[in-house]
Amino acid sequence: MSALSDLLRRAEPTHISGYLWAYLDAATKREIRRALLKAVCVPGHITPFASREMPVARGWGSGGLQITLATVVADDVVKVIDQGDDDSLNARTMRALIADCSGVATTTDARAATLIQTRHRIPEDDLGDQVVLVFQVPISDPLREFEQRPMAARRMHAERDYAAIWLGLYEDHSRLNRSRFAHSYPCEVEGGYIVSSTPIPRFDVPRLHQAPFLSLFGAGREAAVYAIPPYTDVVPITFTDRPFETEAFDGPCASCGSTGSYLTEAVVDGHPALVCSDTDRCRRRQAEEAAR
Amino acid sequence: MYTTVRESQGAIDASARLAREQRERARLAGDGDRAAAVGALVPLLVDQVMAEAGVVEPAVAAKAVEQARGDVSRAVSLLRSWVSCLPREGTATAGWDEIEVERRITPAFSEPAGGQFLGASLDYAPRLLDLGEPARADGPADDQTGSPADGADGPDGEGLGREGLGGMEPGGEESGGGAAAANGDPLALPRATSRLEERDLIAAAEPTEPVDVTRRSSAAGAGRGAFAQFLSRAETGALTALAYTAVREGPKQADPTVVELRAGLLPVTVAHPRTGGPVLVGSVPVTTCELVLYHVQVDSTGEHTDSRFTLGYGATAGRVERRAISAAMLDARVTRAAASEPGTARPPSDDAEWLITALDGQEATGFVEHLKLAHHVSFASDLDRVRAVGAVGTRADGGSDAAGNAPSGPPADPLTDEPADASTDQPTPRGE
């Protein structure tokens, strides 16, 4: 799409009466885009920005929403998931808000989306380079657990001083014989900064490595963004003799039979069972199975 | 004046009556408009919402209160997110001296230059719940709250103000000026603190430059001006609680005294975009406070002592006065801590970074309430680790203790042994 036609489409009246196209004013969008450009240029760097108050509460995805609304263009196709599910309440609310104030098309099919705002998951489908992933981030700094003073943590990042994380990892392995990190596993980006793989499970972490898509992370409450550009090394930190472990599941998805997907608890036919957390792909697989 | 008429009770009763009458007048003005009625019925609630939002627009704030069904946090959220959409057209600075004073008290000095003015306040009225008939809408507030001393004032509110409050007129709306105007010269009310400054009893503090924290990532590290704005928008309860912990520490550490509390309308003047000339764009209701901490500073050598007061300054939009007092308290504590020996252990009330992470109501309530959202993906990840780490414990125990079925035995596998109904605790609404 040309820049001109994009601008013309943006001049259309907003779908929420009294608000601008994509909610944010132009100056705010520009500011957030600048922060994002910096974040992309310095992969993994926690980049501060003047987080705005959004019509969702702080801590409910206001950072991801600001990124989405600052980057969305008129011909985007938007998918929003929470826990991998397009139909969870939070995802529905967020998707309706994005669509209402911008008029963009929405989808539940990750393969058709050009912009995916997500909380806690990466869709199971193979994603190409046409899509941008926007992650909602609760706690942006992997050092937070070890250093509560933000200014001190900032200095540690600047000096690549991650001894505290490594020491914590060492203590885990010596006491527990494994890492205690569950989700938000700390990852080294392109040999530089260590980032929090914000609460996506470890299962999804390998998919960030050399991913064809751009990943943008927004923490509204903490007023920070960071990014992982396409085709970037993302390495979960671990000792050379201690392999990184992803979540393990007993058996396949009870609904679609998938063995290679992240499973969460659900009730199938009245019994507790493990099913895919990516509900759209799971449904698609079931439909394909039924058609066969 | 407060100190001279206290004996007769006249000023105190008049102050409370003025507050009630203002409310009644506003209520009558707001008849038929729900938001205006909200603003009239609970003006201090609207003030609190405006202050915490950092947005002074009473009509919109009243709408926010109504639409949030009285939830302050949500109303603040509505207001702040509304303002997020508005471009910032300019800035203005205004000074303490420019406030059109409606209320001025100086707890540190009984007779400050310029006098004290109670203004409209319920501070001094007894907190007796009135279970009687609500006031009728077809007349002015009745005299049931007035004391016999008020009889001479007549039904006219303005006469009451003059008589009872030593020259002060009630509010700025009709008269266009408060106590300062009545005195003919705003400079007739110098800061009470200047008495202490003239005698070099106030320790030098970091100079304050105005900073807009809403256009920064964080107030942390941005100086005292940013901290002051942050405090002016802080959540009222948290702000009060932290200031309270600072007082609780006891007089041996730092005894706070409010030198002056001043409330009124602050005219806001901006430069005209074309001519550059000053243009009055409105007045903002503000409450400001200056307080001093008494403490004796001794350095590690024990030689250099500094016994001067530490000055704290707090300001807030609106008339919720504990906000300004609490902000002044925390400003003073942080200033004092900055002047103390490095490495000294600091309680939360003295640590600007700590306060900045804790006191923004939107950040706090947003994050606490987000715990209501579904977390089953990250929780499954937790469960995976619980299982794995539990398995390690079992192996270690198994070597030394054969009692595998003891209470300290292997935990049940939470992914498979949970009863069926437990897994439906947090159902995710599915599509049609």
XYZ file of C-alpha atoms in Angstrom:
724
model
C 0.000 0.000 0.000
C 1.307 3.417 -0.876
C 1.927 5.891 1.858
C -0.608 8.264 0.319
C -3.482 5.835 0.153
C -2.603 4.750 3.653
C -2.846 8.338 4.824
C -6.139 8.831 3.016
C -7.588 5.791 4.662
C -6.413 7.000 8.012
C -8.303 10.238 7.455
C -11.540 8.303 7.572
C -13.635 9.074 10.589
C -13.008 6.885 13.552
C -15.335 4.057 14.300
C -15.596 5.077 17.940
C -17.323 8.387 18.003
C -15.085 11.235 19.038
C -11.809 9.343 18.864
C -9.025 9.407 16.318
C -8.179 6.678 13.836
C -6.505 3.900 15.823
C -7.241 5.832 19.006
C -3.836 7.422 19.594
C -3.054 10.901 18.336
C -0.389 11.297 15.672
C 2.261 12.610 18.059
C 1.847 9.622 20.345
C 2.001 7.183 17.446
C 5.181 8.825 16.224
C 6.724 8.684 19.653
C 5.912 5.009 20.113
C 7.200 4.202 16.622
C 10.448 5.985 17.408
C 10.837 3.924 20.544
C 10.087 0.795 18.533
C 12.629 1.710 15.856
C 15.239 2.139 18.547
C 14.202 -1.148 20.106
C 14.523 -2.938 16.773
C 17.927 -1.359 16.155
C 19.200 -2.466 19.558
C 17.691 -5.953 19.861
C 16.671 -6.855 23.372
C 17.317 -3.398 24.788
C 14.594 -2.309 27.200
C 13.643 0.981 25.589
C 11.701 3.471 27.681
C 8.796 5.386 26.241
C 6.106 7.651 27.668
C 3.417 5.059 28.120
C -0.062 6.501 27.732
C -3.098 5.658 29.730
C -5.228 3.428 27.591
C -8.881 2.456 27.754
C -7.768 -0.823 29.290
C -6.342 -0.986 32.765
C -2.611 -0.912 33.282
C -1.410 -4.484 33.493
C -4.137 -5.716 31.152
C -2.176 -5.326 27.943
C -1.952 -1.565 27.653
C 1.629 -1.819 26.380
C 0.787 -4.303 23.655
C -2.238 -2.258 22.732
C -0.172 0.904 22.368
C 2.249 -0.893 20.056
C -0.597 -2.349 18.029
C -2.386 0.970 17.651
C 0.832 2.825 16.867
C 1.854 0.365 14.148
C -1.415 -0.864 12.664
C -2.130 0.234 9.099
C -5.432 0.194 7.283
C -4.864 -3.044 5.352
C -3.595 -5.018 8.323
C -5.383 -8.191 9.328
C -5.316 -8.458 13.091
C -5.464 -11.500 15.307
C -5.598 -11.220 19.089
C -5.051 -14.137 21.431
C -4.881 -14.590 25.151
C -3.467 -17.929 26.310
C -3.551 -18.987 22.665
C -7.303 -18.509 22.573
C -9.013 -15.957 20.294
C -12.219 -16.160 22.264
C -11.031 -15.490 25.763
C -12.673 -12.415 27.219
C -9.554 -10.288 27.222
C -8.695 -11.146 23.638
C -12.214 -10.401 22.483
C -12.276 -7.048 24.223
C -8.907 -6.089 22.834
C -9.747 -7.239 19.316
C -13.052 -5.368 19.334
C -11.335 -2.205 20.495
C -8.631 -2.435 17.819
C -11.141 -3.179 15.094
C -13.630 -0.533 16.197
C -11.174 2.327 16.332
C -9.296 1.425 13.152
C -11.732 -0.537 11.023
C -9.091 -3.139 10.188
C -10.037 -6.702 9.350
C -9.655 -9.342 12.008
C -9.047 -13.047 11.812
C -8.525 -16.003 14.072
C -6.298 -17.783 11.554
C -2.687 -17.024 12.402
C -1.627 -17.802 8.825
C -3.860 -15.010 7.489
C -2.858 -12.378 10.040
C -0.372 -9.595 9.477
C -0.396 -8.397 13.063
C -0.898 -10.666 16.034
C -1.268 -9.249 19.501
C -0.705 -11.964 22.014
C -0.657 -12.657 25.679
C 1.369 -15.687 26.860
C 1.628 -17.628 23.576
C 3.015 -17.776 20.071
C 0.528 -19.370 17.666
C 1.423 -22.944 16.741
C 1.199 -22.330 13.010
C 4.362 -21.634 11.084
C 4.538 -17.873 10.821
C 6.192 -16.134 7.900
C 7.855 -12.771 7.537
C 4.584 -11.019 6.699
C 3.459 -10.963 10.307
C 4.418 -8.851 13.299
C 3.929 -10.306 16.749
C 3.041 -7.907 19.551
C 3.538 -9.315 23.018
C 1.841 -7.988 26.125
C 4.519 -7.810 28.795
C 3.856 -7.736 32.530
C 7.462 -7.554 33.750
C 9.979 -6.519 31.145
C 13.218 -6.880 33.009
C 14.685 -10.350 33.625
C 16.881 -8.762 36.296
C 13.853 -7.659 38.311
C 13.875 -10.843 40.309
C 17.437 -10.167 41.373
C 17.633 -6.369 41.463
C 14.543 -4.406 42.399
C 16.024 -0.940 41.901
C 15.293 0.037 38.290
C 18.250 2.369 37.932
C 20.674 -0.262 39.218
C 19.152 -2.848 36.887
C 19.539 -0.462 33.966
C 23.222 -0.097 34.760
C 23.628 -3.871 34.964
C 22.092 -4.206 31.505
C 24.376 -1.515 30.140
C 27.387 -3.360 31.493
C 26.000 -6.753 30.437
C 26.336 -7.656 34.088
C 24.127 -10.726 34.269
C 26.049 -12.478 37.018
C 22.955 -12.383 39.243
C 20.908 -14.373 36.727
C 23.685 -16.856 36.115
C 24.227 -17.263 39.827
C 20.519 -17.875 40.331
C 20.628 -20.436 37.556
C 23.658 -22.089 39.124
C 21.987 -22.262 42.519
C 18.921 -23.845 40.921
C 20.978 -26.484 39.197
C 23.075 -27.256 42.245
C 20.058 -27.531 44.533
C 17.362 -28.817 42.215
C 19.391 -30.257 39.373
C 17.368 -28.082 36.991
C 16.318 -24.516 36.391
C 13.516 -23.063 38.425
C 12.558 -20.620 35.652
C 9.148 -21.567 34.313
C 7.719 -19.064 31.847
C 9.476 -15.788 31.038
C 12.706 -17.724 30.645
C 15.674 -15.359 30.279
C 17.135 -15.391 26.775
C 20.208 -13.832 25.276
C 19.417 -11.855 22.139
C 22.033 -11.771 19.389
C 24.810 -12.352 21.909
C 23.969 -9.159 23.773
C 21.180 -8.231 26.128
C 19.304 -10.803 28.142
C 15.559 -10.359 27.797
C 12.575 -11.850 29.504
C 10.740 -14.110 27.083
C 7.653 -12.561 28.534
C 5.332 -15.050 29.916
C 5.342 -17.293 26.926
C 6.130 -20.802 28.117
C 9.595 -22.273 27.532
C 7.885 -24.364 24.860
C 7.615 -21.266 22.678
C 11.105 -19.938 23.298
C 12.877 -21.913 20.543
C 10.405 -20.432 18.071
C 11.821 -16.968 18.734
C 15.261 -18.079 17.564
C 15.910 -17.013 13.960
C 12.196 -16.403 13.585
C 11.146 -14.891 10.256
C 8.741 -12.532 12.019
C 9.342 -9.324 13.960
C 8.541 -9.547 17.658
C 7.624 -6.383 19.530
C 7.207 -6.401 23.290
C 5.207 -3.744 25.109
C 5.029 -3.143 28.858
C 2.576 -0.311 29.413
C 2.751 -0.185 33.180
C 6.532 -0.226 33.072
C 6.609 2.184 30.119
C 9.045 0.093 28.134
C 9.269 -1.657 24.797
C 11.802 -4.091 23.401
C 12.086 -6.001 20.187
C 13.526 -9.038 18.524
C 14.035 -8.373 14.811
C 13.515 -11.153 12.253
C 16.279 -13.729 11.909
C 17.886 -12.924 15.231
C 19.583 -15.336 17.574
C 17.521 -15.912 20.703
C 19.226 -18.310 23.055
C 17.710 -19.353 26.379
C 20.578 -19.049 28.787
C 21.795 -22.256 30.325
C 25.079 -23.985 31.122
C 26.678 -25.969 28.315
C 26.191 -29.271 30.150
C 22.629 -28.450 31.159
C 20.247 -28.534 28.224
C 17.344 -26.109 28.108
C 14.131 -27.936 28.948
C 10.740 -27.140 27.526
C 7.462 -28.159 29.134
C 6.655 -31.835 28.674
C 3.177 -33.272 28.268
C 1.828 -36.764 28.778
C 0.255 -37.682 25.507
C -1.316 -35.790 22.656
C -4.099 -33.202 22.587
C -7.350 -34.862 23.616
C -9.262 -32.941 20.970
C -7.120 -32.941 17.829
C -4.460 -35.502 18.641
C -1.617 -33.088 18.077
C 1.609 -34.221 19.667
C 3.659 -31.141 18.921
C 1.624 -28.407 20.530
C 1.426 -26.729 23.920
C -1.341 -28.245 25.999
C -3.398 -26.870 28.852
C -6.024 -28.391 31.050
C -9.604 -28.576 29.877
C -12.590 -30.829 30.275
C -13.335 -33.105 27.324
C -16.424 -35.321 27.508
C -16.700 -34.657 31.222
C -13.137 -35.678 32.002
C -10.084 -33.578 32.669
C -7.833 -33.663 29.673
C -5.004 -31.829 28.059
C -5.872 -29.931 24.910
C -4.130 -27.450 22.659
C -3.952 -23.935 24.043
C -4.003 -22.673 20.431
C -7.732 -23.141 20.022
C -8.009 -21.958 16.416
C -5.446 -24.408 15.081
C -6.915 -27.180 17.227
C -10.394 -26.561 15.801
C -8.979 -26.437 12.289
C -7.255 -29.781 12.797
C -10.455 -31.308 14.135
C -12.411 -30.011 11.130
C -9.797 -31.397 8.743
C -9.960 -34.726 10.534
C -13.751 -34.788 10.301
C -13.663 -33.918 6.601
C -11.303 -36.761 5.876
C -9.297 35.126 61.324
C -8.952 31.589 62.561
C -6.808 32.333 65.546
C -8.721 35.364 66.698
C -12.285 34.128 66.271
C -11.743 30.570 67.463
C -13.135 31.360 70.883
C -16.500 32.409 69.522
C -16.853 29.341 67.253
C -18.178 31.682 64.624
C -15.514 31.001 62.010
C -15.625 27.282 62.478
C -19.373 27.010 62.094
C -19.339 29.423 59.214
C -16.666 27.377 57.487
C -18.750 24.221 57.660
C -21.881 26.066 56.630
C -20.088 27.569 53.673
C -19.058 24.102 52.549
C -22.626 22.828 52.798
C -24.025 25.818 51.003
C -21.565 25.493 48.172
C -22.669 21.922 47.771
C -26.304 22.895 47.817
C -25.822 25.632 45.256
C -23.965 23.228 42.996
C -26.667 20.624 43.455
C -29.337 23.061 42.389
C -27.242 24.098 39.409
C -26.845 20.491 38.392
C -30.529 19.571 38.411
C -31.443 17.483 35.415
C -27.880 16.633 34.454
C -26.649 13.390 35.943
C -22.955 14.152 35.704
C -23.420 17.647 37.076
C -25.445 16.157 39.895
C -22.556 13.809 40.650
C -20.172 16.745 40.687
C -22.473 18.582 43.047
C -23.180 15.700 45.399
C -19.617 14.432 45.743
C -17.330 17.303 44.772
C -14.397 15.951 46.751
C -14.705 12.596 45.014
C -14.544 14.381 41.681
C -11.578 16.366 43.009
C -9.808 13.165 43.991
C -10.392 11.666 40.566
C -9.102 14.811 38.861
C -6.046 14.891 41.106
C -5.144 11.236 40.593
C -5.713 11.573 36.882
C -3.705 14.763 36.713
C -6.519 16.242 34.670
C -8.586 19.234 35.756
C -11.883 19.200 33.893
C -14.652 18.928 36.472
C -17.532 18.231 34.086
C -15.688 15.390 32.360
C -14.379 14.041 35.664
C -17.930 13.943 37.005
C -18.979 11.968 33.927
C -16.092 9.582 34.559
C -17.165 9.088 38.174
C -20.687 8.355 37.081
C -19.684 6.004 34.285
C -17.291 4.172 36.599
C -20.124 3.771 39.085
C -18.085 5.553 41.683
C -14.957 3.404 41.319
C -12.194 5.977 41.687
C -9.567 3.883 39.977
C -11.733 3.245 36.967
C -12.807 6.877 36.783
C -9.156 7.935 36.830
C -8.474 5.411 34.100
C -11.297 6.789 31.971
C -10.065 10.313 32.446
C -6.401 9.584 31.790
C -7.097 7.518 28.709
C -9.367 10.256 27.406
C -6.572 12.773 27.841
C -4.144 10.409 26.136
C -6.013 11.178 22.939
C -5.638 14.922 23.278
C -2.568 16.699 21.952
C -0.616 18.694 24.470
C -0.817 22.250 23.222
C 1.392 24.080 25.622
C 2.801 24.478 29.047
C 2.459 27.083 31.706
C 4.105 27.756 34.990
C 2.338 29.370 37.890
C 3.553 30.206 41.316
C 2.379 29.738 44.840
C 1.885 33.488 45.134
C -0.630 33.546 42.287
C -3.225 31.362 43.980
C -6.463 33.191 44.616
C -6.677 31.983 48.165
C -9.929 30.492 49.388
C -8.361 28.817 52.369
C -5.121 29.343 54.149
C -4.065 27.878 57.457
C -0.647 27.954 59.094
C -0.438 25.330 61.817
C 3.157 26.305 62.567
C 2.327 29.933 63.256
C -0.678 31.234 65.100
C -0.565 34.659 63.529
C 1.122 34.674 60.170
C 1.465 37.792 58.085
C -1.787 38.161 56.180
C -3.807 36.033 58.568
C -5.483 32.633 58.338
C -8.655 31.876 56.411
C -10.668 28.743 56.939
C -12.601 28.932 53.708
C -15.219 26.270 53.098
C -14.295 23.197 55.076
C -15.930 20.454 57.086
C -12.717 19.916 59.041
C -14.050 21.646 62.086
C -17.620 20.399 62.069
C -18.480 17.428 64.257
C -18.688 14.171 62.342
C -22.276 13.439 63.189
C -24.201 11.521 60.625
C -27.338 13.455 59.774
C -30.165 10.948 59.416
C -32.845 13.618 59.026
C -34.768 14.709 56.000
C -32.621 15.705 53.046
C -32.648 19.425 52.331
C -35.435 20.484 50.004
C -34.431 21.566 46.559
C -36.715 24.601 46.547
C -34.761 26.825 48.851
C -31.335 27.629 50.203
C -29.779 25.466 52.859
C -31.600 25.858 56.092
C -30.002 27.178 59.204
C -30.075 23.945 61.179
C -26.298 23.713 61.180
C -25.697 27.278 62.155
C -24.864 28.204 65.681
C -26.646 31.029 67.479
C -23.590 33.149 66.857
C -24.471 33.143 63.169
C -27.778 34.868 63.651
C -26.391 38.278 62.883
C -25.096 37.109 59.538
C -28.497 36.797 57.968
C -29.314 34.329 55.205
C -26.853 35.833 52.760
C -23.850 33.583 52.318
C -21.530 36.398 51.434
C -22.382 38.358 54.492
C -21.705 35.243 56.481
C -18.315 34.858 54.935
C -17.262 38.396 55.639
C -18.538 38.398 59.145
C -17.275 35.043 60.189
C -14.042 34.760 58.314
C -12.361 38.054 58.742
C -12.791 39.495 55.304
C -12.926 36.339 53.264
C -15.612 35.865 50.675
C -17.039 32.447 50.004
C -15.428 30.855 47.021
C -14.133 32.484 43.924
C -17.118 31.978 41.632
C -19.264 34.983 42.352
C -16.803 37.342 43.906
C -13.943 36.647 41.494
C -11.458 36.768 44.297
C -10.697 35.151 47.579
C -8.947 36.304 50.667
C -6.039 37.752 48.766
C -8.268 39.898 46.609
C -10.169 40.984 49.674
C -6.892 42.142 51.102
C -6.268 44.057 47.912
C -2.888 42.530 47.149
C -1.890 38.903 46.580
C 1.471 39.653 48.120
C -0.305 40.357 51.365
C -0.144 36.583 51.854
C 3.557 35.734 51.742
C 4.529 32.099 52.214
C 4.601 31.456 55.913
C 7.789 29.475 55.357
C 9.620 32.623 54.332
C 9.810 33.467 58.027
C 12.011 30.427 58.501
C 13.987 31.014 55.340
C 14.826 34.553 56.351
C 16.412 33.172 59.487
C 18.299 30.482 57.512
C 16.462 27.701 59.278
C 15.684 25.726 56.127
C 18.324 23.417 54.671
C 19.075 24.003 51.023
C 17.209 21.592 48.773
C 17.547 20.475 45.215
C 16.188 23.197 42.928
C 12.917 22.216 41.369
C 12.408 22.360 37.624
C 8.984 21.513 36.227
C 8.987 18.130 34.497
C 6.012 16.435 32.830
C 6.217 12.805 33.833
C 3.374 11.918 31.483
C 5.780 12.585 28.647
C 8.543 10.519 30.161
C 8.974 6.821 30.639
C 9.303 7.172 34.377
C 9.587 9.764 37.083
C 12.574 7.860 38.461
C 15.819 9.757 38.170
C 14.127 12.824 36.695
C 14.629 15.047 39.693
C 12.520 16.659 42.333
C 10.209 18.418 39.872
C 9.217 15.115 38.306
C 8.801 13.583 41.741
C 6.544 16.458 42.767
C 4.298 15.905 39.772
C 4.326 12.177 40.376
C 3.205 12.745 43.965
C 0.512 15.164 42.846
C -1.024 12.317 40.802
C -0.367 9.534 43.292
C -3.146 7.320 44.572
C -4.708 9.016 47.580
C -4.820 6.048 49.914
C -1.314 4.867 49.127
C 0.036 8.396 49.380
C -1.600 8.857 52.746
C -0.438 5.473 54.004
C 3.186 6.107 53.113
C 3.138 9.576 54.608
C 1.611 7.983 57.663
C 4.442 5.480 57.982
C 6.825 8.437 57.858
C 5.040 10.124 60.739
C 4.839 6.899 62.654
C 8.580 6.697 62.774
C 8.418 9.088 65.674
C 9.593 12.544 66.586
C 13.127 11.466 67.353
C 13.666 10.820 63.653
C 11.831 13.620 61.978
C 9.016 15.532 63.488
C 6.866 17.039 60.754
C 5.081 20.340 61.100
C 2.805 21.794 58.478
C 3.855 25.380 58.026
C 1.151 26.342 55.613
C -1.751 24.814 53.749
C -3.145 26.975 51.006
C -6.072 26.226 48.714
C -7.726 28.212 46.014
C -7.891 28.847 42.326
C -4.667 29.086 40.409
C -4.945 31.141 37.216
C -3.272 29.456 34.252
C -1.718 31.750 31.691
C -0.183 30.520 28.452
C 1.614 32.303 25.661
C -0.613 33.131 22.699
C 0.506 30.931 19.779
C 0.666 33.894 17.385
C 1.355 37.003 19.397
C 3.256 35.354 22.215
C 1.386 37.507 24.667
C -0.009 36.047 27.898
C -3.536 34.666 27.715
C -5.514 33.570 30.744
C -7.018 30.218 29.790
C -8.652 29.289 33.053
C -8.251 28.636 36.723
C -7.350 25.351 38.352
C -8.450 24.453 41.871
C -5.321 23.542 43.795
C -4.207 22.745 47.293
C -0.585 23.262 48.265
C 1.281 22.455 51.424
C 4.647 23.266 52.876
C 5.887 21.388 55.869
C 9.189 21.086 57.652
C 10.904 18.136 59.248
C 12.880 18.703 62.350
C 15.946 16.583 62.618
C 19.574 16.951 63.464
C 21.958 15.806 60.796
C 25.225 14.408 62.093
C 27.833 13.141 59.684
C 29.953 10.082 60.288
C 32.772 12.050 61.856
C 30.305 13.403 64.365
C 31.605 16.878 63.711
C 29.382 18.565 61.196
C 25.864 18.833 62.328
C 23.035 20.474 60.480
C 20.029 21.220 62.584
C 18.114 23.173 59.971
C 14.653 22.050 58.948
C 14.066 20.053 55.808
C 11.363 21.631 53.694
C 8.793 19.511 51.910
C 6.428 20.785 49.292
C 3.283 19.134 48.034
C 0.591 20.209 45.631
C -2.493 18.587 44.224
C -5.374 19.516 42.019
C -8.619 19.916 43.894
C -9.339 20.119 47.560
C -8.435 16.723 48.993
C -6.014 18.240 51.432
C -4.405 15.090 52.790
C -2.991 14.597 49.299
C -1.008 17.825 49.483
C 0.077 17.173 53.060
C 1.163 13.615 52.283
C 3.033 14.726 49.164
C 4.839 17.409 51.156
C 5.729 14.854 53.786
C 7.205 12.398 51.300
C 9.022 15.166 49.444
C 10.613 16.223 52.703
C 11.546 12.671 53.635
C 13.152 12.009 50.266
C 14.984 15.343 50.396
C 16.233 14.577 53.855
C 17.348 11.084 52.852
C 19.255 12.506 49.899
C 21.172 14.730 52.290
C 21.984 11.912 54.673
C 24.982 9.619 54.612
C 25.138 7.349 51.565
C 24.434 3.750 52.402
C 22.059 4.614 55.231
C 19.175 2.162 55.290
C 16.019 3.884 54.089
C 12.431 3.067 54.876
C 10.093 3.065 51.860
C 8.848 6.568 52.658
C 12.360 7.925 52.079
C 13.107 6.112 48.836
C 11.923 7.959 45.748
C 12.402 4.950 43.492
C 10.398 2.747 45.794
C 7.618 5.311 46.045
C 7.533 5.748 42.279
C 6.981 2.038 41.789
C 4.253 1.848 44.410
C 2.165 5.002 44.449
C 0.656 5.288 40.989
C -2.877 4.041 41.467
C -3.357 3.050 37.857
C -0.261 0.894 37.793
C -1.092 -0.687 41.120
C -4.775 -1.427 40.584
C -4.243 -2.440 36.975
C -1.648 -5.006 37.845
C -3.415 -6.362 40.898
C -6.652 -6.736 38.974
C -4.997 -8.331 35.954
C -4.550 -11.378 38.158
C -8.212 -12.021 37.400
C -7.277 -12.769 33.809
C -6.682 -16.312 32.658
C -3.180 -17.581 33.398
C -3.481 -21.223 32.512
C -0.638 -21.205 30.020
C 1.939 -19.737 32.368
C 0.414 -21.727 35.201
C 0.808 -24.941 33.245
C 4.419 -23.958 32.899
C 4.616 -23.513 36.672
C 2.978 -26.901 37.149
C 5.521 -28.468 34.873
C 8.277 -27.148 37.125
C 6.437 -28.144 40.278
C 6.289 -31.655 38.936
C 9.901 -31.717 37.835
C 11.272 -30.207 41.035
C 9.003 -32.450 43.103
C 10.398 -35.460 41.276
C 13.889 -34.417 42.319
C 12.808 -34.202 45.944
C 11.303 -37.675 45.765
C 14.469 -39.191 44.487
C 16.518 -37.579 47.212
C 14.070 -38.620 49.912
C 13.786 -42.123 48.592
C 17.421 -42.828 49.410
C 17.216 -41.843 53.042
C 13.599 -42.417 53.971
C 11.465 -45.283 52.767
C 8.192 -43.809 54.045
C 6.964 -42.905 50.632
C 3.379 -42.321 51.754
C 4.267 -39.867 54.513
C 2.843 -36.352 54.206
C 6.220 -35.273 52.843
C 5.981 -37.832 50.070
C 5.770 -37.055 46.387
C 3.123 -34.449 45.580
C 0.168 -35.522 43.508
C 0.622 -34.881 39.821
C -1.400 -31.725 39.454
C -1.894 -32.183 35.733
C -3.551 -35.574 35.997
C -4.745 -36.107 39.578
C -6.883 -33.025 39.886
C -10.594 -33.756 40.160
C -12.544 -32.850 37.084
C -14.374 -29.915 38.639
C -11.146 -28.281 39.778
C -10.102 -27.752 36.214
C -13.169 -25.673 35.502
C -12.376 -23.050 38.132
C -11.434 -20.495 35.511
C -13.429 -21.329 32.428
C -12.458 -19.440 29.355
C -15.525 -18.219 27.530
C -15.520 -19.824 24.138
C -17.066 -18.685 20.952
C -20.699 -18.926 20.055
